[in-house]
Amino acid sequence: MASWNSLQLEITYRVMGWMAFTCWSVGFYPQIILNFRRKSVVGLSFDFAVLNLTKHSSYLIYNATLYFSSAVQKQYWEKYGSGQMIPVAVNDVAFSAHAVLMTAIILFQIAIYDRGTQKVSKIAIGIVVAVWFGAAVCFFVALPTHSWLWLINIFNSIQVFMTVVKYTPQAFMNFMRKSTDGFSIGFYLLDFSGGVTNYAQMAVLSIDQDSWVNFYGNMGKVLLSLISISFDILFMCQRFLLYPSKKAPIPPPPPPPQIISKESLEPLLQSSTSASPTHTV
């Protein structure tokens, strides 16, 4: 098993890993809070949410298996060399587990809040069914030879594919509506920050080990960040350049109520008294 050559780089690697974890994890909350405040999920693509659950579930399977399974780690070292470090850190596992939970909460919000005329498309449902059916077939293919590294790489490929697919419905919905209202800006800003930090973390590991195996030995993580960053930039362009939010004009405050004092009423009372008729007996 490989070890770190530099304590400073090891600390930097772990700090960056938790920074990426924080950005990616906190990025779920602005959307959840926005849905809760509006009591509506209009503007959020349901296909995006459904596909996102499959994406994060497959990524959790990959990360947790490679991090905890000694059998899979042994196969990894046999393929890439015993001197290489496992390219999955504990923050990767923590992020995946947290992401599955947060995505499930968003789906629950979709079920209970105002949806307008939106619904999950048959295409999205078909993709999810096909992906999990294919994963089941691969499991039975790997079972006789115990090719577990190959199997979890399939799940890694699934999450990369789902990353490409999941963003597309939201980008298309923004284009059709000519608006990004309902899709939280905090999500893609934090997602972008997490992707950049993730690349920096992997670069630190490569510098310490004087090897770039952790990049091509974990292409899923590399492509995940690249695709996420690309779509995040697209969402930023849609938000700030193409479809900026039009805020309703704020009406001026009403004038303060006038307080009529007793002194101001005395002239009126005096004139009213002098104008009244005098009765003689």
Short mmCIF file of C-alpha atoms in Angstrom, two decimals:
data_model
loop_
_atom_site.label_atom_id
_atom_site.label_comp_id
_atom_site.label_asym_id
_atom_site.label_seq_id
_atom_site.Cartn_x
_atom_site.Cartn_y
_atom_site.Cartn_z
CA MET A 1 0.00 0.00 0.00
CA ALA A 2 1.34 3.43 -0.98
CA SER A 3 2.03 6.15 1.57
CA TRP A 4 2.39 9.91 1.40
CA ASN A 5 5.80 11.41 0.68
CA SER A 6 4.96 14.86 2.00
CA LEU A 7 3.02 15.64 5.15
CA GLN A 8 2.17 19.11 3.85
CA LEU A 9 0.70 17.71 0.64
CA GLU A 10 -1.24 15.10 2.60
CA ILE A 11 -2.81 17.81 4.76
CA THR A 12 -3.56 19.91 1.69
CA TYR A 13 -5.15 16.90 -0.01
CA ARG A 14 -7.44 16.21 2.92
CA VAL A 15 -8.39 19.87 3.38
CA MET A 16 -9.26 20.21 -0.31
CA GLY A 17 -11.24 17.00 -0.17
CA TRP A 18 -13.40 18.30 2.64
CA MET A 19 -13.72 21.66 0.90
CA ALA A 20 -15.10 19.91 -2.18
CA PHE A 21 -17.35 17.83 0.05
CA THR A 22 -18.66 20.98 1.74
CA CYS A 23 -19.34 22.81 -1.53
CA TRP A 24 -21.07 19.86 -3.14
CA SER A 25 -23.04 18.95 -0.03
CA VAL A 26 -24.15 22.46 0.94
CA GLY A 27 -25.15 22.99 -2.70
CA PHE A 28 -28.26 20.85 -2.17
CA TYR A 29 -29.68 23.05 0.57
CA PRO A 30 -30.44 26.26 -1.40
CA GLN A 31 -32.77 24.26 -3.68
CA ILE A 32 -34.45 22.53 -0.74
CA ILE A 33 -34.90 25.85 1.08
CA LEU A 34 -36.19 27.55 -2.08
CA ASN A 35 -38.77 24.80 -2.59
CA PHE A 36 -39.83 25.03 1.05
CA ARG A 37 -40.26 28.80 1.01
CA ARG A 38 -42.21 28.81 -2.26
CA LYS A 39 -44.15 25.65 -1.41
CA SER A 40 -43.61 24.98 -5.10
CA VAL A 41 -41.19 23.08 -7.32
CA VAL A 42 -42.18 24.81 -10.56
CA GLY A 43 -39.03 25.64 -12.51
CA LEU A 44 -37.08 22.64 -11.22
CA SER A 45 -36.83 19.85 -13.79
CA PHE A 46 -38.31 16.63 -12.38
CA ASP A 47 -36.24 14.63 -14.85
CA PHE A 48 -33.14 16.25 -13.38
CA ALA A 49 -34.12 15.15 -9.86
CA VAL A 50 -35.01 11.57 -10.86
CA LEU A 51 -31.86 11.07 -12.92
CA ASN A 52 -29.80 12.67 -10.15
CA LEU A 53 -30.90 9.98 -7.68
CA THR A 54 -29.68 7.21 -9.98
CA LYS A 55 -26.44 9.09 -10.56
CA HIS A 56 -25.63 9.53 -6.89
CA SER A 57 -26.73 6.01 -5.99
CA SER A 58 -24.35 4.49 -8.53
CA TYR A 59 -21.57 6.82 -7.37
CA LEU A 60 -22.16 5.76 -3.76
CA ILE A 61 -21.85 2.10 -4.75
CA TYR A 62 -18.54 2.82 -6.49
CA ASN A 63 -17.02 4.95 -3.72
CA ALA A 64 -18.14 2.84 -0.77
CA THR A 65 -17.06 -0.44 -2.38
CA LEU A 66 -13.63 0.77 -3.45
CA TYR A 67 -13.02 2.46 -0.08
CA PHE A 68 -14.19 -0.34 2.24
CA SER A 69 -13.73 -3.58 0.27
CA SER A 70 -10.30 -5.18 0.67
CA ALA A 71 -11.06 -7.56 -2.22
CA VAL A 72 -11.71 -4.69 -4.61
CA GLN A 73 -8.64 -2.81 -3.37
CA LYS A 74 -6.51 -5.90 -4.01
CA GLN A 75 -7.79 -6.08 -7.60
CA TYR A 76 -7.08 -2.37 -8.00
CA TRP A 77 -3.45 -2.78 -6.91
CA GLU A 78 -3.04 -5.82 -9.15
CA LYS A 79 -4.15 -3.72 -12.11
CA TYR A 80 -2.44 -0.40 -11.39
CA GLY A 81 0.45 -1.41 -9.12
CA SER A 82 0.79 -1.95 -5.38
CA GLY A 83 2.52 1.40 -5.00
CA GLN A 84 -0.58 3.36 -5.98
CA MET A 85 -2.99 4.89 -3.50
CA ILE A 86 -6.70 4.19 -3.68
CA PRO A 87 -8.21 7.18 -5.53
CA VAL A 88 -11.25 7.37 -3.24
CA ALA A 89 -11.12 9.30 0.04
CA VAL A 90 -13.51 9.19 2.96
CA ASN A 91 -14.99 12.55 1.90
CA ASP A 92 -16.01 10.95 -1.42
CA VAL A 93 -18.00 8.30 0.45
CA ALA A 94 -19.52 10.88 2.80
CA PHE A 95 -20.53 13.11 -0.11
CA SER A 96 -22.19 10.27 -2.01
CA ALA A 97 -24.23 9.13 0.99
CA HIS A 98 -25.29 12.69 1.77
CA ALA A 99 -26.17 13.35 -1.88
CA VAL A 100 -28.49 10.33 -2.04
CA LEU A 101 -30.31 11.55 1.08
CA MET A 102 -30.66 15.14 -0.14
CA THR A 103 -31.88 14.06 -3.58
CA ALA A 104 -34.49 11.84 -1.92
CA ILE A 105 -35.69 14.87 0.08
CA ILE A 106 -36.03 16.92 -3.12
CA LEU A 107 -38.07 14.12 -4.69
CA PHE A 108 -40.29 14.12 -1.61
CA GLN A 109 -40.80 17.88 -2.05
CA ILE A 110 -41.77 17.27 -5.66
CA ALA A 111 -44.42 14.85 -4.42
CA ILE A 112 -46.00 17.24 -1.88
CA TYR A 113 -45.54 20.76 -3.28
CA ASP A 114 -47.20 22.59 -6.16
CA ARG A 115 -45.96 21.10 -9.43
CA GLY A 116 -47.95 23.12 -11.93
CA THR A 117 -48.20 21.15 -15.15
CA GLN A 118 -44.76 19.56 -14.80
CA LYS A 119 -44.21 15.81 -14.62
CA VAL A 120 -41.48 13.21 -15.05
CA SER A 121 -41.02 12.35 -18.71
CA LYS A 122 -41.26 8.83 -20.07
CA ILE A 123 -37.75 9.23 -21.45
CA ALA A 124 -36.32 9.81 -17.96
CA ILE A 125 -38.21 6.82 -16.57
CA GLY A 126 -36.98 4.67 -19.45
CA ILE A 127 -33.36 5.73 -18.88
CA VAL A 128 -33.54 4.87 -15.17
CA VAL A 129 -35.08 1.46 -15.81
CA ALA A 130 -32.57 0.65 -18.56
CA VAL A 131 -29.59 1.71 -16.41
CA TRP A 132 -30.54 -0.42 -13.40
CA PHE A 133 -31.42 -3.39 -15.60
CA GLY A 134 -28.02 -3.13 -17.26
CA ALA A 135 -26.33 -2.89 -13.85
CA ALA A 136 -28.11 -6.07 -12.73
CA VAL A 137 -26.95 -7.90 -15.85
CA CYS A 138 -23.36 -6.79 -15.21
CA PHE A 139 -23.57 -8.06 -11.64
CA PHE A 140 -24.44 -11.57 -12.79
CA VAL A 141 -21.69 -11.40 -15.43
CA ALA A 142 -19.10 -10.47 -12.78
CA LEU A 143 -20.34 -12.97 -10.18
CA PRO A 144 -18.71 -16.20 -11.52
CA THR A 145 -15.21 -14.69 -11.81
CA HIS A 146 -15.53 -12.22 -8.91
CA SER A 147 -14.59 -9.36 -11.21
CA TRP A 148 -15.61 -6.76 -8.65
CA LEU A 149 -13.27 -4.02 -9.84
CA TRP A 150 -14.75 -4.31 -13.31
CA LEU A 151 -18.23 -4.20 -11.84
CA ILE A 152 -17.73 -1.07 -9.76
CA ASN A 153 -16.09 0.59 -12.76
CA ILE A 154 -19.40 -0.07 -14.53
CA PHE A 155 -21.15 1.85 -11.76
CA ASN A 156 -18.54 4.56 -12.12
CA SER A 157 -19.31 4.75 -15.83
CA ILE A 158 -23.02 4.88 -15.02
CA GLN A 159 -22.60 7.89 -12.79
CA VAL A 160 -20.58 9.68 -15.49
CA PHE A 161 -23.26 8.93 -18.06
CA MET A 162 -26.00 10.05 -15.68
CA THR A 163 -24.09 13.27 -14.97
CA VAL A 164 -24.21 14.13 -18.67
CA VAL A 165 -27.86 13.15 -18.95
CA LYS A 166 -29.20 14.67 -15.73
CA TYR A 167 -28.19 18.29 -16.43
CA THR A 168 -29.66 18.31 -19.93
CA PRO A 169 -33.38 18.46 -18.94
CA GLN A 170 -32.77 21.43 -16.62
CA ALA A 171 -30.76 23.33 -19.22
CA PHE A 172 -33.45 22.62 -21.83
CA MET A 173 -36.24 23.70 -19.46
CA ASN A 174 -34.43 26.97 -18.76
CA PHE A 175 -34.13 27.50 -22.53
CA MET A 176 -37.82 26.80 -23.19
CA ARG A 177 -39.03 28.98 -20.30
CA LYS A 178 -36.41 31.67 -21.00
CA SER A 179 -35.99 31.78 -17.25
CA THR A 180 -34.05 30.13 -14.44
CA ASP A 181 -36.62 30.99 -11.76
CA GLY A 182 -37.25 27.99 -9.54
CA PHE A 183 -33.75 26.58 -10.05
CA SER A 184 -31.55 27.75 -7.18
CA ILE A 185 -28.47 29.78 -8.11
CA GLY A 186 -26.72 28.46 -5.02
CA PHE A 187 -26.74 24.94 -6.42
CA TYR A 188 -24.61 25.54 -9.47
CA LEU A 189 -22.32 28.13 -7.87
CA LEU A 190 -21.38 25.68 -5.11
CA ASP A 191 -21.29 22.80 -7.58
CA PHE A 192 -18.78 24.73 -9.69
CA SER A 193 -16.62 25.45 -6.64
CA GLY A 194 -16.68 21.79 -5.65
CA GLY A 195 -15.63 20.65 -9.12
CA VAL A 196 -12.65 23.01 -9.25
CA THR A 197 -11.56 22.00 -5.74
CA ASN A 198 -11.91 18.33 -6.65
CA TYR A 199 -9.47 18.75 -9.56
CA ALA A 200 -7.03 20.54 -7.29
CA GLN A 201 -7.23 17.69 -4.77
CA MET A 202 -6.42 15.08 -7.41
CA ALA A 203 -3.54 17.19 -8.69
CA VAL A 204 -2.06 17.35 -5.18
CA LEU A 205 -2.12 13.55 -4.95
CA SER A 206 -0.44 13.22 -8.35
CA ILE A 207 2.30 15.66 -7.37
CA ASP A 208 3.02 13.77 -4.14
CA GLN A 209 3.10 10.36 -5.83
CA ASP A 210 4.86 11.67 -8.95
CA SER A 211 2.25 9.78 -10.96
CA TRP A 212 -0.96 10.61 -12.83
CA VAL A 213 -2.47 7.16 -12.32
CA ASN A 214 -5.08 8.56 -9.95
CA PHE A 215 -6.46 10.54 -12.90
CA TYR A 216 -6.77 7.79 -15.49
CA GLY A 217 -7.30 5.17 -12.78
CA ASN A 218 -10.41 7.08 -11.67
CA MET A 219 -11.74 8.52 -14.91
CA GLY A 220 -15.21 8.70 -13.41
CA LYS A 221 -14.14 11.30 -10.90
CA VAL A 222 -12.23 13.25 -13.55
CA LEU A 223 -15.11 13.28 -16.02
CA LEU A 224 -17.60 13.98 -13.24
CA SER A 225 -15.89 17.26 -12.37
CA LEU A 226 -15.32 18.23 -16.01
CA ILE A 227 -18.96 17.70 -16.99
CA SER A 228 -20.30 19.36 -13.85
CA ILE A 229 -18.11 22.43 -14.34
CA SER A 230 -19.16 22.72 -18.00
CA PHE A 231 -22.88 22.63 -17.19
CA ASP A 232 -22.42 24.96 -14.22
CA ILE A 233 -20.87 27.52 -16.56
CA LEU A 234 -23.85 27.05 -18.90
CA PHE A 235 -26.28 27.64 -16.02
CA MET A 236 -24.38 30.77 -15.03
CA CYS A 237 -24.65 32.10 -18.58
CA GLN A 238 -28.38 31.35 -18.60
CA ARG A 239 -28.86 33.05 -15.26
CA PHE A 240 -26.76 36.18 -15.69
CA LEU A 241 -26.55 36.71 -19.46
CA LEU A 242 -29.39 35.01 -21.32
CA TYR A 243 -32.31 35.00 -18.89
CA PRO A 244 -31.58 37.39 -16.01
CA SER A 245 -34.30 37.51 -13.38
CA LYS A 246 -36.67 40.43 -13.78
CA LYS A 247 -37.46 41.79 -10.37
CA ALA A 248 -40.84 43.42 -9.96
CA PRO A 249 -40.61 47.16 -9.18
CA ILE A 250 -40.97 47.94 -5.50
CA PRO A 251 -43.91 50.31 -4.95
CA PRO A 252 -43.18 53.46 -2.95
CA PRO A 253 -44.18 53.30 0.71
CA PRO A 254 -47.52 54.92 1.60
CA PRO A 255 -47.36 58.40 3.13
CA PRO A 256 -47.38 58.47 6.90
CA PRO A 257 -50.79 59.18 8.47
CA GLN A 258 -51.37 62.80 9.46
CA ILE A 259 -52.06 63.38 13.12
CA ILE A 260 -54.62 66.15 13.65
CA SER A 261 -54.00 68.01 16.87
CA LYS A 262 -56.58 69.78 19.05
CA GLU A 263 -55.00 73.17 18.33
CA SER A 264 -55.51 72.72 14.57
CA LEU A 265 -59.20 72.02 15.08
CA GLU A 266 -59.97 75.14 17.21
CA PRO A 267 -60.25 77.60 14.26
CA LEU A 268 -62.69 75.25 12.55
CA LEU A 269 -64.79 74.94 15.69
CA GLN A 270 -64.85 78.71 16.19
CA SER A 271 -65.94 79.41 12.61
CA SER A 272 -68.65 76.76 12.88
CA THR A 273 -70.00 78.36 16.09
CA SER A 274 -70.11 81.88 14.63
CA ALA A 275 -71.94 80.67 11.52
CA SER A 276 -74.76 78.93 13.41
CA PRO A 277 -78.17 80.96 13.65
CA THR A 278 -79.13 82.73 16.91
CA HIS A 279 -82.59 81.96 18.31
CA THR A 280 -84.42 84.71 20.28
CA VAL A 281 -87.30 84.16 22.64
#
